[in-house]
């Protein structure tokens, strides 16, 4: 052995301070944050979740041997599901969920003291006193009440959804290419503006002539090759846990059955007289019932003359019913239809503007609770905060500890199908995999959009890439879905981390070969076994060791490097 290397190894052995067997090490763990939530465990509507953050504030490691458990003490609550923390490096934190039920006679939504306690062997203890809400409240139609609502665990754990933009705009399917490419679902708005940089005005004149108006596409919206089973099977093959269907975009042409007394501008009252939303939802219920079903709804409309603040001069439009008030007599009732007649799990509003969001949200959430369903609402309904943020064609460079969902199309610049986009510009399977890993490590979800063609088919560039990504997600499922972020950070450079109660996952997005130095101080102990997740060498043990500075080094053989693609996942089991 090279002398310098031997010296280095000697130093490594002697200078690792954060060693559990070190004599001076003292285990000290603190409950640093605790909150009663308005969520319940998906398998029992009786059990309320408390969110607790536990931090290792000492210089010894917490390991499984310490048997650390977290529970809630309160005169009004019984802890039915204590949580355990199995591994904490000094300075690391873990986020756990503790389950409680109200003691007899304690009203849901009442509040009072609770003490959140972490206990470990032997006689170690830390506690934090908080004012808690006991049980799941019933919501009032006010902003302050509805803002207490939180995105449910199925959504937080689901990580990956498919967004579907399909409507009249899918017939011209035009959004230009290159620098001036834009959202194809904005076709009508672009086409009305002779100075629009997408040059849709010129393109429309050339393809359809000067007399053609947007609503003429209704006659052509025949959906000849629409097969909702193909759609939901694709979403499932992609590995998605939920999907969100556009039910009415800014053009105001809806894909669901409204009462004719509020609007006839939809695919049921007009051509082709079909309830596409119901067809998609029924196919999902029948063929992919595990998928949660969501609905996008644009609150304003570009050219609806009843929507005064947002009306541009336009040629609206087939199917207008002259109700007295756009919001009270049309917008709110049509959102109620999505909640009540279609049982949507996600109300994905867009744009905000004039709204009655609290009046929508409270009965929506309360009625779902009656059916033991946890529903969720995004942050674009106006008037309420919503349960999660929705950055669009943008992700986050940092960890965001509140719920969020990045959304974008597989097209580089469009949600609706843009026939002008070359296949080479679409997200590849590798892009989809690495995007989801990045977002999940930062505590986000990814709502990835496909734009079907006007006839209802999905271009193979999207379906093929999604299915390829889906194979990767299925093979690496344990490291993506149902995971939590690592509070110490999402990962440096090409590294991203995810955690569960029992394991720590290291994802690296460039192919490793030989020594792979993990730049961040991950919770690795000297006798840990590190294994491969996914690929043709799934389960293989990877030799591992620690450098003097505490960094983990994995000795990744060329075979293991070649055994996977897109991203490589390694697991530290506790
Ligand atoms: C959660 O609890 C901490 C104290 O433990 C408090 O500072 C914070 O505001 C609470 N967060 C929410 C959303 O209530
Ligand atoms: C914990 O973090 C603090 C501040 O970042 C640092 O000074 C300290 O050395 C760390 N302790 C250990 C045991 O890693
Ligand atoms: C993009 O649009 C601008 C403004 O309309 C125009 O000047 C420019 O030539 C367009 N670029 C391309 C590549 O078409
Ligand atoms: C609409 O359908 C008509 C008749 O089938 C056809 O001639 C026309 O090209 C179609 N227009 C569009 C925009 O697809
Ligand atoms: C639309 O709803 C009306 C009233 O509930 C019902 O009679 C009609 O059959 C529905 N149409 C479709 C296509 O589902
Ligand atoms: C430890 O040293 C290695 C090799 O110099 C380096 O790549 C790694 O980033 C270092 N780790 C930390 C936590 O500084």
XYZ file of C-alpha atoms and ligand atoms in Angstrom:
658
model
C 0.000 0.000 0.000
C 1.152 3.490 -0.809
C 2.524 5.157 2.328
C 0.503 8.331 2.008
C -2.648 6.309 1.519
C -1.923 4.196 4.596
C -1.436 7.373 6.591
C -4.705 8.734 5.276
C -6.562 5.578 6.317
C -4.934 5.716 9.747
C -6.054 9.303 10.144
C -9.504 8.343 8.944
C -9.776 5.709 11.640
C -8.573 7.997 14.382
C -10.291 11.282 13.577
C -13.895 10.281 13.059
C -15.397 12.143 15.999
C -19.032 11.473 15.331
C -18.681 7.795 16.147
C -21.374 6.075 18.221
C -18.838 4.119 20.244
C -16.731 7.180 21.040
C -16.522 7.571 24.832
C -17.162 11.307 24.928
C -20.204 11.114 22.716
C -23.480 12.145 24.325
C -26.809 11.371 22.763
C -29.070 14.376 22.896
C -32.204 14.595 20.827
C -34.731 17.450 20.847
C -38.274 17.847 19.657
C -37.707 21.103 17.763
C -41.102 21.538 16.108
C -44.532 20.016 16.516
C -47.901 20.846 14.966
C -51.322 19.295 15.047
C -52.376 18.871 11.430
C -55.761 18.825 9.709
C -54.868 15.554 7.965
C -55.704 12.025 8.922
C -53.957 8.762 8.058
C -55.315 7.484 4.756
C -56.251 4.125 6.273
C -58.236 5.571 9.161
C -60.260 8.760 9.147
C -60.264 8.627 12.947
C -56.540 9.082 13.388
C -55.298 12.665 13.244
C -51.705 13.332 12.223
C -49.280 15.399 14.288
C -46.184 16.566 12.392
C -43.052 16.448 14.508
C -39.451 17.401 13.785
C -36.840 15.700 15.920
C -33.222 16.860 15.844
C -30.010 15.279 17.051
C -28.542 18.134 19.076
C -25.671 16.198 20.612
C -22.459 14.701 19.281
C -23.423 11.007 19.335
C -25.354 9.186 16.653
C -28.886 8.001 17.257
C -29.271 4.412 16.059
C -31.917 1.693 16.125
C -30.462 0.492 19.455
C -31.685 3.693 21.119
C -35.325 2.812 20.356
C -36.399 6.423 20.026
C -40.173 6.820 20.013
C -42.332 9.933 19.694
C -45.808 10.312 21.155
C -48.251 13.035 22.213
C -49.359 13.570 25.827
C -52.531 15.541 26.332
C -55.558 15.524 28.629
C -57.663 15.463 25.437
C -55.806 13.007 23.187
C -54.692 9.395 23.055
C -51.648 8.507 20.967
C -52.595 5.493 18.870
C -49.653 5.590 16.471
C -46.371 6.592 18.048
C -43.541 7.218 15.594
C -40.011 5.924 15.678
C -36.748 7.430 14.476
C -34.047 4.888 13.681
C -31.041 6.919 12.645
C -29.878 10.474 13.175
C -26.415 11.764 12.557
C -25.371 14.602 14.884
C -27.116 17.739 13.596
C -29.562 15.763 11.418
C -33.326 16.031 11.780
C -36.169 13.696 10.986
C -39.792 14.502 10.268
C -42.298 12.036 11.641
C -46.042 11.659 11.840
C -47.673 10.672 15.130
C -51.288 9.462 15.144
C -53.744 10.562 17.849
C -57.453 10.306 18.538
C -59.612 12.529 20.710
C -60.555 11.250 24.134
C -64.316 10.696 24.545
C -66.210 13.967 24.692
C -63.505 16.112 23.081
C -64.989 18.032 20.155
C -63.293 17.946 16.759
C -61.756 21.323 16.087
C -61.460 22.327 19.742
C -58.034 23.317 20.957
C -55.807 23.100 23.988
C -52.434 21.930 25.224
C -50.439 18.977 23.999
C -46.926 17.859 24.846
C -44.967 16.125 22.145
C -42.467 13.737 23.695
C -39.469 11.899 22.297
C -38.123 9.123 24.550
C -35.175 6.835 24.082
C -33.111 4.326 26.029
C -32.228 4.711 28.672
C -34.290 7.471 30.208
C -33.500 9.981 27.489
C -36.366 12.388 26.981
C -37.218 15.645 25.217
C -40.571 17.330 24.990
C -42.225 20.366 23.452
C -45.471 21.934 24.589
C -47.768 23.306 21.951
C -51.320 24.503 21.565
C -52.984 21.881 19.415
C -56.226 21.540 17.523
C -57.891 18.283 18.554
C -59.335 16.298 15.672
C -60.218 17.371 12.140
C -62.233 20.603 12.025
C -65.332 21.275 9.954
C -64.644 24.209 7.656
C -66.585 27.445 7.347
C -66.773 29.301 4.038
C -64.177 31.847 5.130
C -60.584 32.276 4.060
C -59.216 31.844 7.568
C -61.077 28.570 8.061
C -60.263 27.046 4.673
C -56.620 28.098 4.974
C -56.285 25.601 7.849
C -56.715 22.783 5.339
C -53.607 20.866 4.244
C -52.639 18.723 1.276
C -53.377 15.121 2.257
C -50.771 12.406 2.647
C -51.775 10.513 -0.511
C -50.849 13.667 -2.436
C -47.621 14.299 -0.490
C -46.542 10.695 -0.926
C -47.790 10.396 -4.514
C -45.051 12.669 -5.917
C -45.985 12.293 -9.588
C -49.086 13.353 -11.486
C -50.004 13.706 -15.156
C -51.637 16.897 -16.383
C -53.793 16.751 -19.532
C -54.505 19.807 -21.679
C -57.042 18.902 -24.332
C -59.676 21.106 -25.928
C -60.550 23.070 -29.060
C -56.993 24.454 -29.143
C -55.763 20.899 -29.743
C -57.193 21.062 -33.283
C -54.990 23.864 -34.681
C -52.289 22.621 -32.265
C -50.052 25.551 -33.023
C -47.692 27.468 -30.798
C -44.805 28.238 -33.165
C -41.301 26.871 -32.660
C -38.025 28.113 -31.268
C -37.660 31.480 -29.605
C -41.276 32.504 -30.201
C -42.866 29.213 -29.218
C -45.607 29.607 -26.670
C -48.471 27.749 -25.056
C -50.573 26.168 -27.823
C -53.603 26.185 -25.489
C -53.391 29.982 -25.767
C -54.117 29.738 -29.492
C -57.285 31.834 -29.421
C -55.720 34.684 -27.498
C -52.603 34.668 -29.697
C -54.650 34.429 -32.867
C -56.672 37.522 -31.935
C -53.527 39.624 -31.683
C -51.858 40.631 -34.991
C -48.733 41.654 -33.066
C -48.378 38.475 -31.064
C -44.794 37.164 -31.211
C -46.032 33.611 -31.789
C -47.318 34.868 -35.185
C -50.464 32.848 -34.648
C -52.534 35.577 -36.311
C -50.597 35.150 -39.554
C -50.545 31.373 -39.222
C -54.329 31.279 -38.715
C -54.957 33.471 -41.767
C -52.758 31.267 -43.883
C -54.300 27.974 -42.741
C -57.953 28.854 -42.234
C -58.564 32.117 -44.091
C -59.917 35.447 -42.855
C -63.465 34.299 -42.091
C -62.519 31.450 -39.783
C -63.217 32.017 -36.104
C -62.117 29.967 -33.097
C -65.545 28.512 -32.359
C -65.544 26.970 -35.827
C -63.261 24.345 -34.295
C -66.247 23.049 -32.310
C -67.570 21.393 -35.486
C -64.238 19.616 -35.863
C -63.911 18.508 -32.267
C -65.047 14.986 -33.102
C -62.472 13.108 -31.017
C -62.462 10.294 -33.560
C -59.622 8.362 -31.966
C -60.191 9.276 -28.330
C -59.871 6.240 -26.077
C -59.878 7.133 -22.392
C -58.608 3.682 -21.398
C -55.449 4.366 -23.427
C -54.986 7.590 -21.493
C -55.368 6.198 -18.006
C -53.283 3.135 -18.853
C -50.529 5.491 -19.998
C -50.733 7.517 -16.769
C -50.407 4.307 -14.757
C -47.567 2.972 -16.915
C -45.760 6.281 -16.406
C -45.815 5.564 -12.671
C -48.076 8.508 -11.866
C -50.227 8.320 -8.746
C -52.724 10.963 -9.898
C -53.803 12.968 -12.912
C -55.402 16.346 -13.493
C -57.681 16.817 -16.499
C -58.292 20.269 -17.943
C -62.055 20.645 -17.757
C -62.282 24.242 -18.978
C -59.420 26.423 -20.113
C -59.385 30.196 -20.680
C -61.355 29.722 -23.929
C -64.357 28.765 -21.796
C -65.157 25.586 -23.741
C -65.770 22.924 -21.096
C -65.430 19.150 -21.422
C -68.062 18.232 -18.849
C -71.799 18.232 -18.400
C -73.053 21.528 -17.020
C -76.616 22.357 -16.432
C -77.928 24.142 -19.535
C -79.239 26.865 -17.259
C -75.676 28.025 -16.484
C -73.824 27.357 -19.757
C -74.119 25.521 -23.032
C -70.527 26.145 -23.936
C -69.287 22.600 -23.517
C -68.768 19.345 -25.389
C -72.057 17.914 -24.079
C -74.387 20.709 -25.207
C -72.306 21.245 -28.378
C -70.507 18.946 -30.761
C -69.696 16.084 -30.267
C -72.276 15.880 -27.409
C -69.984 13.825 -25.209
C -69.007 14.162 -21.582
C -65.267 13.678 -21.991
C -64.462 14.302 -18.347
C -66.850 11.572 -17.268
C -65.427 9.216 -19.877
C -61.881 9.750 -18.595
C -62.913 9.475 -14.931
C -64.995 6.341 -15.566
C -62.078 4.727 -17.413
C -59.794 5.571 -14.492
C -62.268 4.124 -11.965
C -62.614 0.953 -14.014
C -59.050 0.313 -15.204
C -56.736 2.267 -12.899
C -58.700 2.854 -9.701
C -55.520 3.548 -7.720
C -55.112 6.860 -9.563
C -56.439 9.931 -7.824
C -58.503 12.037 -10.214
C -58.192 15.805 -10.418
C -59.723 18.663 -12.379
C -58.165 21.837 -13.735
C -60.597 24.739 -13.983
C -59.810 28.235 -15.282
C -61.664 30.763 -13.155
C -61.653 33.596 -15.721
C -62.241 33.375 -19.467
C -60.632 35.569 -22.104
C -63.625 36.610 -24.109
C -66.655 35.852 -21.967
C -68.651 39.121 -21.991
C -70.003 38.297 -18.523
C -66.498 38.313 -17.103
C -66.011 42.065 -17.250
C -62.569 42.497 -15.690
C -60.924 40.032 -18.060
C -62.818 40.564 -21.307
C -60.791 41.396 -24.385
C -62.635 42.380 -27.515
C -63.541 39.051 -28.998
C -66.058 36.964 -30.802
C -67.408 34.904 -27.887
C -69.054 32.606 -28.429
C -71.157 29.610 -28.872
C -73.159 28.476 -25.857
C -73.193 31.574 -23.686
C -76.050 31.651 -21.193
C -76.646 35.182 -19.940
C -76.616 34.545 -16.210
C -76.784 37.573 -13.923
C -73.406 37.091 -12.252
C -70.416 35.301 -13.784
C -68.976 34.187 -10.439
C -72.092 33.390 -8.386
C -74.248 31.989 -11.192
C -71.712 30.290 -13.418
C -68.188 29.891 -11.984
C -69.131 28.649 -8.517
C -71.937 26.327 -9.714
C -69.693 24.775 -12.353
C -66.948 24.142 -9.778
C -69.589 22.619 -7.495
C -70.501 20.258 -10.343
C -66.885 19.074 -10.512
C -66.926 18.469 -6.765
C -70.345 16.862 -6.464
C -71.054 15.123 -9.772
C -67.496 14.087 -10.617
C -66.033 13.588 -7.115
C -62.821 15.332 -8.016
C -59.938 14.703 -5.612
C -57.970 17.780 -6.672
C -59.423 21.166 -7.565
C -56.636 22.678 -9.619
C -57.777 26.248 -10.172
C -56.051 28.617 -12.542
C -55.536 32.385 -12.633
C -57.615 33.367 -9.583
C -59.331 36.705 -10.157
C -62.959 37.188 -9.196
C -63.979 34.127 -7.220
C -65.972 32.622 -4.388
C -63.212 30.237 -3.406
C -64.078 29.942 0.321
C -67.709 29.234 -0.591
C -66.493 26.502 -2.927
C -63.794 25.019 -0.735
C -65.582 24.569 2.604
C -68.464 22.397 1.356
C -66.085 20.573 -1.028
C -63.741 19.555 1.795
C -66.509 18.892 4.350
C -68.523 16.686 1.975
C -65.442 14.690 1.025
C -64.732 14.099 4.714
C -68.219 12.646 5.079
C -67.090 10.054 2.499
C -63.709 9.509 4.220
C -61.961 11.179 1.293
C -59.189 13.737 1.634
C -59.295 16.226 -1.215
C -56.937 19.048 -2.052
C -56.943 22.486 -3.691
C -54.027 24.283 -5.313
C -52.992 27.889 -4.729
C -54.621 29.468 -7.801
C -58.261 29.786 -6.748
C -57.859 33.372 -5.532
C -59.408 34.248 -2.197
C -57.775 31.337 -0.347
C -54.155 30.281 0.079
C -54.660 26.742 -1.167
C -52.815 23.634 -0.025
C -49.735 23.802 -2.251
C -47.700 26.157 -4.433
C -47.488 25.515 -8.177
C -44.376 26.907 -9.904
C -44.898 26.713 -13.682
C -42.085 25.787 -16.061
C -39.858 26.396 -13.078
C -38.567 24.240 -10.305
C -36.752 25.216 -7.151
C -33.034 25.371 -6.550
C -33.563 24.769 -2.850
C -35.510 22.618 -0.462
C -38.987 24.036 0.231
C -40.450 22.508 3.367
C -44.071 23.438 2.589
C -45.975 21.402 -0.028
C -45.361 22.375 -3.639
C -45.840 20.974 -7.115
C -43.746 21.865 -10.146
C -45.750 21.808 -13.345
C -44.684 21.841 -16.974
C -45.333 20.114 -20.286
C -43.254 17.412 -21.915
C -43.134 19.987 -24.704
C -40.411 22.547 -23.925
C -42.886 25.457 -24.053
C -46.455 24.196 -24.145
C -49.099 22.274 -22.242
C -51.461 21.915 -25.230
C -50.258 19.839 -28.195
C -48.071 21.916 -30.503
C -47.684 20.053 -33.800
C -44.818 22.361 -34.746
C -42.587 21.099 -31.916
C -40.016 18.638 -33.252
C -39.824 15.270 -31.470
C -36.237 16.016 -30.505
C -37.374 18.942 -28.323
C -39.623 16.894 -26.002
C -38.489 15.775 -22.588
C -36.799 12.389 -22.783
C -37.280 9.551 -20.294
C -34.017 10.650 -18.717
C -35.343 14.213 -18.339
C -38.524 12.926 -16.705
C -36.650 10.687 -14.269
C -34.069 13.274 -13.257
C -36.711 16.017 -12.962
C -38.822 13.942 -10.602
C -35.819 12.964 -8.481
C -34.770 16.597 -8.214
C -38.236 17.783 -7.244
C -38.851 14.970 -4.729
C -35.513 15.599 -2.991
C -36.725 19.195 -2.515
C -40.091 18.067 -1.068
C -42.076 18.759 -4.258
C -44.382 16.865 -6.568
C -44.179 16.923 -10.359
C -47.341 17.455 -12.391
C -46.117 16.669 -15.889
C -48.353 17.564 -18.794
C -49.226 15.736 -21.990
C -51.224 17.461 -24.713
C -53.311 14.988 -26.720
C -54.002 15.785 -30.371
C -57.410 17.071 -31.416
C -58.496 13.534 -32.339
C -57.738 12.305 -28.810
C -54.502 10.429 -29.487
C -51.284 11.108 -27.602
C -48.191 11.505 -29.772
C -45.818 8.572 -29.396
C -42.925 10.873 -28.509
C -44.753 11.574 -25.243
C -46.200 8.125 -24.562
C -42.935 6.329 -25.325
C -40.836 8.574 -23.132
C -43.373 8.424 -20.313
C -43.498 4.628 -20.409
C -39.695 4.426 -20.391
C -39.565 6.722 -17.373
C -42.335 4.678 -15.771
C -40.223 1.518 -15.983
C -37.497 3.312 -14.067
C -39.978 4.610 -11.463
C -41.405 1.120 -10.912
C -37.963 -0.411 -10.460
C -36.941 2.380 -8.031
C -40.339 2.921 -6.465
C -39.235 2.525 -2.818
C -36.742 5.369 -3.244
C -39.202 7.877 -4.759
C -42.808 7.299 -3.729
C -43.833 7.488 -0.074
C -40.444 9.029 0.765
C -39.605 12.219 2.612
C -36.961 14.792 1.933
C -33.781 14.884 4.001
C -33.975 17.982 6.220
C -30.203 18.489 5.881
C -30.578 19.233 2.176
C -31.590 17.920 -1.241
C -28.028 17.075 -2.293
C -25.037 18.707 -3.942
C -24.227 18.648 -7.662
C -25.458 15.437 -9.316
C -26.514 13.941 -5.953
C -30.071 13.898 -4.597
C -31.359 12.237 -1.417
C -34.643 10.791 -0.210
C -35.483 9.140 3.086
C -37.857 6.697 4.719
C -38.100 5.522 8.313
C -35.873 2.554 7.490
C -33.469 3.771 4.849
C -31.588 6.597 3.207
C -31.428 6.767 -0.593
C -28.661 8.315 -2.648
C -29.498 9.140 -6.263
C -26.769 10.173 -8.654
C -27.703 11.397 -12.107
C -24.449 10.692 -13.898
C -23.164 7.176 -14.430
C -20.771 6.231 -11.624
C -17.648 4.189 -12.312
C -15.177 3.383 -9.546
C -14.977 5.458 -6.385
C -18.057 7.556 -5.874
C -17.495 10.129 -3.134
C -20.774 11.323 -1.632
C -20.145 15.028 -1.035
C -22.722 15.480 1.736
C -22.470 13.914 5.186
C -25.151 11.273 4.766
C -26.185 9.082 7.723
C -23.780 6.215 7.019
C -22.229 4.137 9.791
C -19.130 2.010 9.352
C -20.837 -1.386 9.372
C -23.773 -0.369 7.166
C -24.624 -2.366 4.104
C -25.162 -0.250 0.986
C -27.144 -1.827 -1.844
C -28.201 -1.004 -5.378
C -31.862 -0.137 -6.006
C -33.252 -0.849 -9.488
C -31.564 -1.829 -12.720
C -30.304 -5.308 -13.518
C -28.105 -5.434 -10.384
C -30.845 -4.453 -7.960
C -30.014 -5.643 -4.442
C -26.274 -6.010 -5.101
C -24.042 -4.931 -2.226
C -21.697 -2.030 -2.973
C -18.435 -1.891 -0.985
C -18.452 1.236 1.142
C -16.098 3.119 3.463
C -15.672 6.533 5.043
C -13.043 9.201 4.347
C -11.318 11.134 7.105
C -13.665 14.055 6.566
C -16.663 11.765 7.078
C -17.712 11.473 3.425
C -19.013 8.098 2.302
C -17.222 6.477 -0.626
C -18.948 3.802 -2.682
C -16.850 1.505 -4.797
C -19.115 1.203 -7.827
C -18.020 -1.482 -10.251
C -18.294 -0.905 -13.977
C -20.928 -3.659 -14.087
C -23.113 -1.822 -11.600
C -22.612 1.448 -13.468
C -23.807 -0.232 -16.645
C -26.715 -1.982 -14.923
C -28.956 1.089 -14.841
C -29.681 4.257 -16.772
C -30.897 7.857 -16.222
C -30.088 7.804 -12.507
C -28.350 5.385 -10.133
C -29.807 4.703 -6.701
C -28.016 3.373 -3.620
C -29.646 2.473 -0.337
C -28.297 2.692 3.201
C -30.505 0.399 5.284
C -30.805 1.123 8.989
C -45.616 24.580 13.867
O -45.112 24.627 15.161
C -44.050 25.549 15.361
C -43.590 25.410 16.776
O -43.317 24.066 17.054
C -44.531 26.948 15.057
O -43.451 27.846 15.171
C -45.074 26.998 13.649
O -45.646 28.239 13.394
C -46.138 25.930 13.453
N -46.519 25.898 12.055
C -47.776 25.945 11.680
C -48.021 25.872 10.209
O -48.668 26.024 12.460
C -23.436 20.906 13.915
O -23.613 22.077 13.144
C -22.893 23.179 13.672
C -23.293 24.411 12.879
O -23.517 24.091 11.539
C -21.408 22.887 13.615
O -20.695 23.968 14.139
C -21.117 21.641 14.445
O -19.768 21.284 14.311
C -21.973 20.491 13.986
N -21.828 19.399 14.924
C -21.523 18.169 14.566
C -21.390 17.185 15.677
O -21.429 17.819 13.386
C -40.090 36.467 -32.705
O -41.048 37.514 -32.614
C -40.486 38.790 -32.731
C -41.587 39.797 -32.411
O -42.743 39.500 -33.139
C -39.918 38.933 -34.124
O -39.327 40.209 -34.280
C -38.867 37.845 -34.340
O -38.424 37.893 -35.697
C -39.428 36.483 -34.071
N -38.368 35.500 -34.091
C -38.460 34.360 -34.775
C -37.282 33.435 -34.657
O -39.427 34.063 -35.440
C -63.018 20.698 -40.150
O -63.753 19.702 -40.787
C -64.006 20.012 -42.135
C -65.006 18.991 -42.671
O -64.682 17.709 -42.220
C -62.719 20.038 -42.898
O -62.934 20.362 -44.229
C -61.822 21.095 -42.272
O -60.549 21.078 -42.862
C -61.671 20.855 -40.785
N -61.010 21.999 -40.185
C -60.078 21.875 -39.302
C -59.601 23.152 -38.707
O -59.608 20.810 -38.931
C -75.940 15.663 -18.814
O -76.692 15.892 -17.641
C -78.076 15.824 -17.859
C -78.759 16.280 -16.609
O -78.252 15.613 -15.493
C -78.439 14.412 -18.266
O -79.821 14.308 -18.521
C -77.666 14.053 -19.528
O -77.895 12.699 -19.860
C -76.188 14.277 -19.337
N -75.510 14.088 -20.608
C -74.436 13.309 -20.764
C -73.838 13.234 -22.131
O -73.929 12.714 -19.841
C -14.325 14.938 1.750
O -13.233 14.854 0.900
C -13.511 14.414 -0.412
C -12.212 14.203 -1.139
O -11.428 15.349 -1.044
C -14.420 15.436 -1.066
O -14.746 15.029 -2.380
C -15.683 15.573 -0.252
O -16.520 16.556 -0.793
C -15.340 15.920 1.194
N -16.545 15.881 1.984
C -16.926 16.868 2.761
C -18.158 16.657 3.553
O -16.329 17.920 2.824
